Structures are given as structure tokens and as C-alpha cells.
Tab-separated table of C-alpha atoms in Angstrom:
chain	number	residue	atom	x	y	z
A	195	MET	CA	-0.234	-0.474	-0.057
A	196	ASN	CA	1.628	3.611	-0.998
A	197	SER	CA	2.352	4.733	2.957
A	198	THR	CA	2.253	8.751	1.097
A	199	ARG	CA	-1.933	9.881	1.045
A	200	THR	CA	-2.756	12.255	-1.932
A	201	SER	CA	-2.762	15.093	0.381
A	202	ASP	CA	0.157	14.913	1.429
A	203	ARG	CA	1.393	14.864	-1.589
A	204	LYS	CA	4.050	17.525	-3.211
A	205	THR	CA	3.397	18.390	-6.594
A	206	ALA	CA	6.076	19.503	-8.938
A	207	ILE	CA	5.675	20.556	-13.174
A	208	ILE	CA	8.237	19.463	-14.936
A	209	THR	CA	8.586	20.883	-18.250
A	210	GLY	CA	10.483	19.397	-21.364
A	211	SER	CA	9.355	16.438	-19.389
A	212	THR	CA	9.939	13.752	-22.465
A	213	SER	CA	13.578	14.954	-22.858
A	214	ASP	CA	16.266	12.894	-21.394
A	215	ILE	CA	16.925	15.009	-18.435
A	216	GLY	CA	13.411	15.603	-17.662
A	217	SER	CA	12.108	12.144	-17.284
A	218	ASP	CA	14.838	11.289	-15.570
A	219	ILE	CA	13.905	13.589	-12.653
A	220	ALA	CA	10.394	13.221	-13.405
A	221	ARG	CA	11.355	9.272	-11.949
A	222	ARG	CA	13.090	10.564	-9.537
A	223	LEU	CA	10.455	12.847	-8.127
A	224	VAL	CA	7.701	10.567	-8.722
A	225	HIS	CA	9.760	8.404	-6.436
A	226	GLU	CA	9.978	9.977	-3.794
A	227	GLY	CA	6.425	10.167	-3.862
A	228	TYR	CA	5.603	13.107	-5.496
A	229	ARG	CA	2.577	14.271	-7.577
A	230	VAL	CA	4.189	14.851	-11.076
A	231	ILE	CA	2.797	17.172	-13.625
A	232	LEU	CA	4.715	16.301	-16.992
A	233	THR	CA	4.461	19.327	-19.548
A	234	SER	CA	5.919	18.288	-23.331
A	235	ARG	CA	4.407	17.721	-26.662
A	236	PRO	CA	1.514	16.007	-27.039
A	237	SER	CA	2.965	12.555	-28.233
A	238	LYS	CA	3.221	8.303	-27.196
A	239	ARG	CA	6.459	9.142	-25.625
A	240	LEU	CA	4.550	11.839	-23.270
A	241	GLU	CA	2.029	9.186	-22.333
A	242	ASP	CA	4.153	6.269	-21.814
A	243	LEU	CA	6.033	8.028	-19.498
A	244	GLU	CA	2.372	8.713	-17.345
A	245	LYS	CA	2.192	4.716	-17.624
A	246	ASP	CA	5.473	4.177	-16.640
A	247	LEU	CA	5.477	6.774	-13.462
A	248	ASN	CA	2.189	5.384	-12.267
A	249	HIS	CA	3.111	1.725	-12.668
A	250	ARG	CA	6.190	1.959	-10.593
A	251	HIS	CA	6.680	4.164	-8.181
A	252	LEU	CA	5.426	5.997	-4.923
A	253	GLY	CA	4.138	9.236	-6.243
A	254	SER	CA	1.999	9.698	-9.005
A	255	ALA	CA	2.147	11.802	-12.474
A	256	VAL	CA	-0.284	13.595	-14.673
A	257	THR	CA	0.190	14.522	-18.430
A	258	MET	CA	-0.409	18.252	-19.564
A	259	PRO	CA	0.489	18.625	-22.688
A	260	CYS	CA	0.946	22.206	-24.260
A	261	ASP	CA	3.493	22.829	-27.007
A	262	LEU	CA	5.754	25.237	-24.980
A	263	ASN	CA	6.610	27.160	-29.046
A	264	ASP	CA	3.011	27.757	-28.893
A	265	LEU	CA	2.274	30.731	-26.150
A	266	ASP	CA	-1.448	30.979	-26.405
A	267	ALA	CA	-1.241	27.263	-25.300
A	268	VAL	CA	0.786	28.180	-22.765
A	269	ASN	CA	-1.343	30.735	-21.448
A	270	ARG	CA	-3.989	28.053	-21.942
A	271	LEU	CA	-1.930	25.472	-19.574
A	272	THR	CA	-1.038	28.277	-16.770
A	273	THR	CA	-4.779	28.399	-16.541
A	274	ALA	CA	-5.506	24.844	-16.373
A	275	ILE	CA	-2.773	24.734	-13.281
A	276	VAL	CA	-4.230	26.824	-11.385
A	277	LYS	CA	-7.724	25.457	-11.609
A	278	GLN	CA	-6.427	22.203	-10.880
A	279	PHE	CA	-3.524	22.770	-7.954
A	280	ARG	CA	-3.729	24.506	-5.389
A	281	ARG	CA	-0.309	24.174	-4.586
A	282	ILE	CA	3.001	24.204	-6.628
A	283	ASP	CA	6.305	22.785	-4.390
A	284	LEU	CA	8.635	22.715	-7.241
A	285	PHE	CA	8.998	24.369	-10.713
A	286	ILE	CA	11.572	22.180	-13.267
A	287	HIS	CA	11.804	24.100	-16.658
A	288	ALA	CA	13.978	21.695	-18.939
A	289	ALA	CA	12.784	22.270	-21.784
A	290	GLY	CA	14.955	23.886	-24.368
A	291	VAL	CA	15.474	24.049	-28.247
A	292	TYR	CA	18.898	23.526	-29.557
A	293	HIS	CA	18.279	21.050	-32.525
A	294	ASP	CA	15.174	19.602	-34.999
A	295	TYR	CA	14.503	16.373	-35.640
A	296	ASP	CA	17.542	16.131	-38.834
A	297	LYS	CA	20.221	18.371	-37.125
A	298	ALA	CA	21.918	20.357	-33.801
A	299	PHE	CA	21.878	24.003	-34.135
A	300	TYR	CA	25.156	24.226	-33.668
A	301	ASN	CA	28.090	25.586	-35.494
A	302	ILE	CA	25.810	27.736	-38.006
A	303	PRO	CA	26.434	31.746	-38.580
A	304	PHE	CA	23.549	33.651	-36.559
A	305	GLU	CA	22.334	35.012	-40.251
A	306	LYS	CA	22.187	31.826	-40.997
A	307	TYR	CA	19.275	30.388	-39.251
A	308	SER	CA	15.382	31.361	-40.068
A	309	SER	CA	13.422	33.719	-38.120
A	310	SER	CA	11.156	30.197	-37.408
A	311	THR	CA	13.998	28.835	-34.993
A	312	ILE	CA	14.687	32.036	-33.365
A	313	ILE	CA	11.302	32.515	-32.816
A	314	GLU	CA	11.064	29.114	-31.816
A	315	THR	CA	14.527	28.878	-28.815
A	316	ILE	CA	13.658	32.186	-27.253
A	317	ASN	CA	10.012	31.046	-26.880
A	318	VAL	CA	10.872	27.695	-25.450
A	319	GLY	CA	13.659	28.412	-23.778
A	320	MET	CA	12.942	31.948	-22.199
A	321	LEU	CA	9.213	33.731	-23.021
A	322	ALA	CA	7.321	29.846	-21.907
A	323	PRO	CA	8.549	29.219	-18.367
A	324	MET	CA	8.433	33.222	-17.458
A	325	LEU	CA	4.742	33.405	-18.900
A	326	LEU	CA	4.040	30.227	-16.546
A	327	LEU	CA	5.763	31.614	-13.479
A	328	GLN	CA	4.352	34.613	-13.249
A	329	THR	CA	0.941	33.159	-12.341
A	330	ILE	CA	1.830	29.731	-10.859
A	331	SER	CA	4.801	31.427	-8.778
A	332	LYS	CA	1.615	33.096	-6.339
A	333	GLN	CA	0.967	28.907	-6.149
A	334	ILE	CA	4.325	28.476	-5.387
A	335	SER	CA	4.494	27.306	-0.941
A	336	SER	CA	6.435	28.968	1.129
A	337	GLY	CA	10.093	27.098	1.326
A	338	GLY	CA	9.065	26.205	-2.296
A	339	LYS	CA	11.737	26.216	-5.481
A	340	ILE	CA	11.724	27.050	-9.003
A	341	VAL	CA	15.251	25.288	-10.919
A	342	PHE	CA	15.911	25.854	-14.445
A	343	ILE	CA	18.072	23.616	-16.945
A	344	SER	CA	20.505	25.987	-18.606
A	345	GLY	CA	23.786	25.407	-20.450
A	346	THR	CA	27.666	25.415	-20.473
A	347	PHE	CA	29.575	27.305	-23.265
A	348	ASP	CA	32.961	28.347	-24.150
A	349	SER	CA	31.527	30.768	-26.690
A	350	ALA	CA	27.921	31.552	-28.368
A	351	SER	CA	29.162	31.664	-31.755
A	352	GLY	CA	27.634	29.083	-34.343
A	353	TRP	CA	24.234	28.753	-31.930
A	354	LEU	CA	23.591	32.111	-30.637
A	355	PRO	CA	19.804	31.431	-30.050
A	356	TYR	CA	20.339	29.367	-27.715
A	357	TYR	CA	22.643	30.647	-26.058
A	358	VAL	CA	20.829	33.802	-25.353
A	359	SER	CA	17.713	31.835	-24.583
A	360	LYS	CA	19.857	30.203	-21.533
A	361	LYS	CA	21.928	33.431	-20.771
A	362	ALA	CA	18.293	35.508	-20.340
A	363	LEU	CA	16.824	32.338	-18.689
A	364	GLU	CA	19.710	32.682	-15.814
A	365	ASP	CA	18.644	36.074	-15.456
A	366	LEU	CA	15.234	34.949	-14.762
A	367	ALA	CA	16.926	32.936	-11.706
A	368	VAL	CA	18.663	36.219	-10.656
A	369	GLY	CA	15.330	38.051	-10.641
A	370	LEU	CA	13.000	35.692	-9.184
A	371	THR	CA	15.360	35.106	-6.791
A	372	GLN	CA	15.064	38.718	-5.918
A	373	GLU	CA	10.921	38.783	-6.332
A	374	LEU	CA	10.109	35.894	-4.257
A	375	LYS	CA	13.222	36.175	-0.937
A	376	SER	CA	9.817	37.172	1.060
A	377	LYS	CA	8.116	34.037	0.355
A	378	GLY	CA	10.273	32.011	0.742
A	379	VAL	CA	10.638	30.324	-2.356
A	380	ARG	CA	14.768	29.036	-3.564
A	381	VAL	CA	15.122	29.839	-7.514
A	382	ASN	CA	17.945	27.951	-8.472
A	383	CYS	CA	20.056	27.584	-12.581
A	384	ILE	CA	21.703	24.650	-13.037
A	385	SER	CA	24.359	23.904	-15.778
A	386	PRO	CA	25.326	20.674	-16.467
A	387	GLY	CA	27.748	20.565	-18.985
A	388	ASP	CA	27.870	17.757	-21.757
A	389	THR	CA	25.035	15.253	-20.851
A	390	ILE	CA	25.035	11.808	-22.618
A	391	THR	CA	21.505	12.052	-23.667
A	392	SER	CA	20.146	10.205	-26.913
A	393	SER	CA	20.193	13.864	-28.841
A	394	TYR	CA	23.692	14.606	-27.813
A	395	LYS	CA	24.802	10.870	-28.539
A	396	ARG	CA	22.804	11.056	-32.461
A	397	PHE	CA	24.235	14.612	-32.961
A	398	PHE	CA	27.270	14.801	-31.220
A	399	PRO	CA	28.769	11.279	-31.491
A	400	GLN	CA	31.991	11.990	-31.222
A	401	TYR	CA	31.706	13.553	-28.306
A	402	ALA	CA	29.710	11.140	-26.409
A	403	ASN	CA	31.753	9.581	-24.475
A	404	GLU	CA	32.935	9.229	-20.232
A	405	LYS	CA	35.656	10.833	-21.367
A	406	HIS	CA	34.513	13.804	-22.621
A	407	ALA	CA	30.949	14.686	-21.249
A	408	ILE	CA	29.969	14.805	-17.798
């Protein structure tokens, strides 16, 4: 029998929950008894993740699909979260755009980027979490936490849109720390460096080994 009562469970939101980093975070949190809201583009992978988490662990998972590149959809997601969940204990933004289905957005001169790629990178990486937190921060409990997944860069050259989205996210963390300090909400930004995810192995196979990746 599950020893954690539903009313006692902490609630976490994870954007980019179907990414390798996002799904691993979700598994850890559900194992610790959290109720996890999984947010990502609608996909079978998202459905499968929800089933897996609800089958295996102490906590629970619920999907709230959303394309973070669609800011109207982000606003609808925000409204739905506020209506359904009175308290949020943890918000994790793991979503980001550094590749599409065919290639990584790396080693590309800035003038060669399409406007749609630039817009999507900024929407998903920066504007979506800012819009979400503008309202959801009111639901975050005293002692709650906000965590952003950033990146580690030697240079902005070649992937300027992604670089800008992550640097802006880091500044958002600084600002939210100041805004929410009196409420007792902690805000952190984590830069994990090169991580051997499935997309990293696909696009950077020459570095996808323990010697080069953290």
C-alpha cells in the first residue's frame, strides 16, 4: 500500500518532461512520492512516460500536454494548472531547443538561422517559463523551489539563439530570487555541462563518451 496520502504529496511541474533529463528527474521525484505534472508536446512518449511512472513508483504522474512554442497554449496551460492545483512545491524548466529532427543548431552563422528557429528557441527556452511563472509563482508554497536547466558555453558563436535563451533564463533566475525571497521560495539555475543524452549521442557522437561528457 502507498504510505503517502494524496493530500500529503508535494506537487512538481516539469517542462520538457519527455527529454532524457526531464524524464529522469520525473522518475526520481515520483519515486520520492511527488505528484508530478508532466508538460511536453503531445506525443506517445509522453503518454508512455505517464503510464510508466504511475505503474512503478510511490508518487503519481499526470500529463498536461503543451507546445511551449505556442504562447496562447502556454497561457491556457497556466490557467489549467491554477484551476486544478492549489499548491505547487517545485517547478522545473528542463525544456529547450538546440536541435530539430535532422540537425543540431550548432556551428551555424547567426545570419543563416531561420526566423522560425530563433522564435521557437526563445519561446520555449525563455518566454514560456516566464509566462508560466508570472502566474504559477502565486501557487508556489513557502519553502518551494524553482529550478532552471541552463547550459555551459565556451562561446556563443554558432548557436547564438540557444545561448541567448539560456543566458536570459539565468537572468530570470536572478530576478525571481529577488522577487520571491520574502515568500521563502528558492530559485536555482543548474548548468550540467555536456550530458550523454540520446540527442547528444545522435548529434555529437564524437564526444558522447565518459571522457568528454559529464
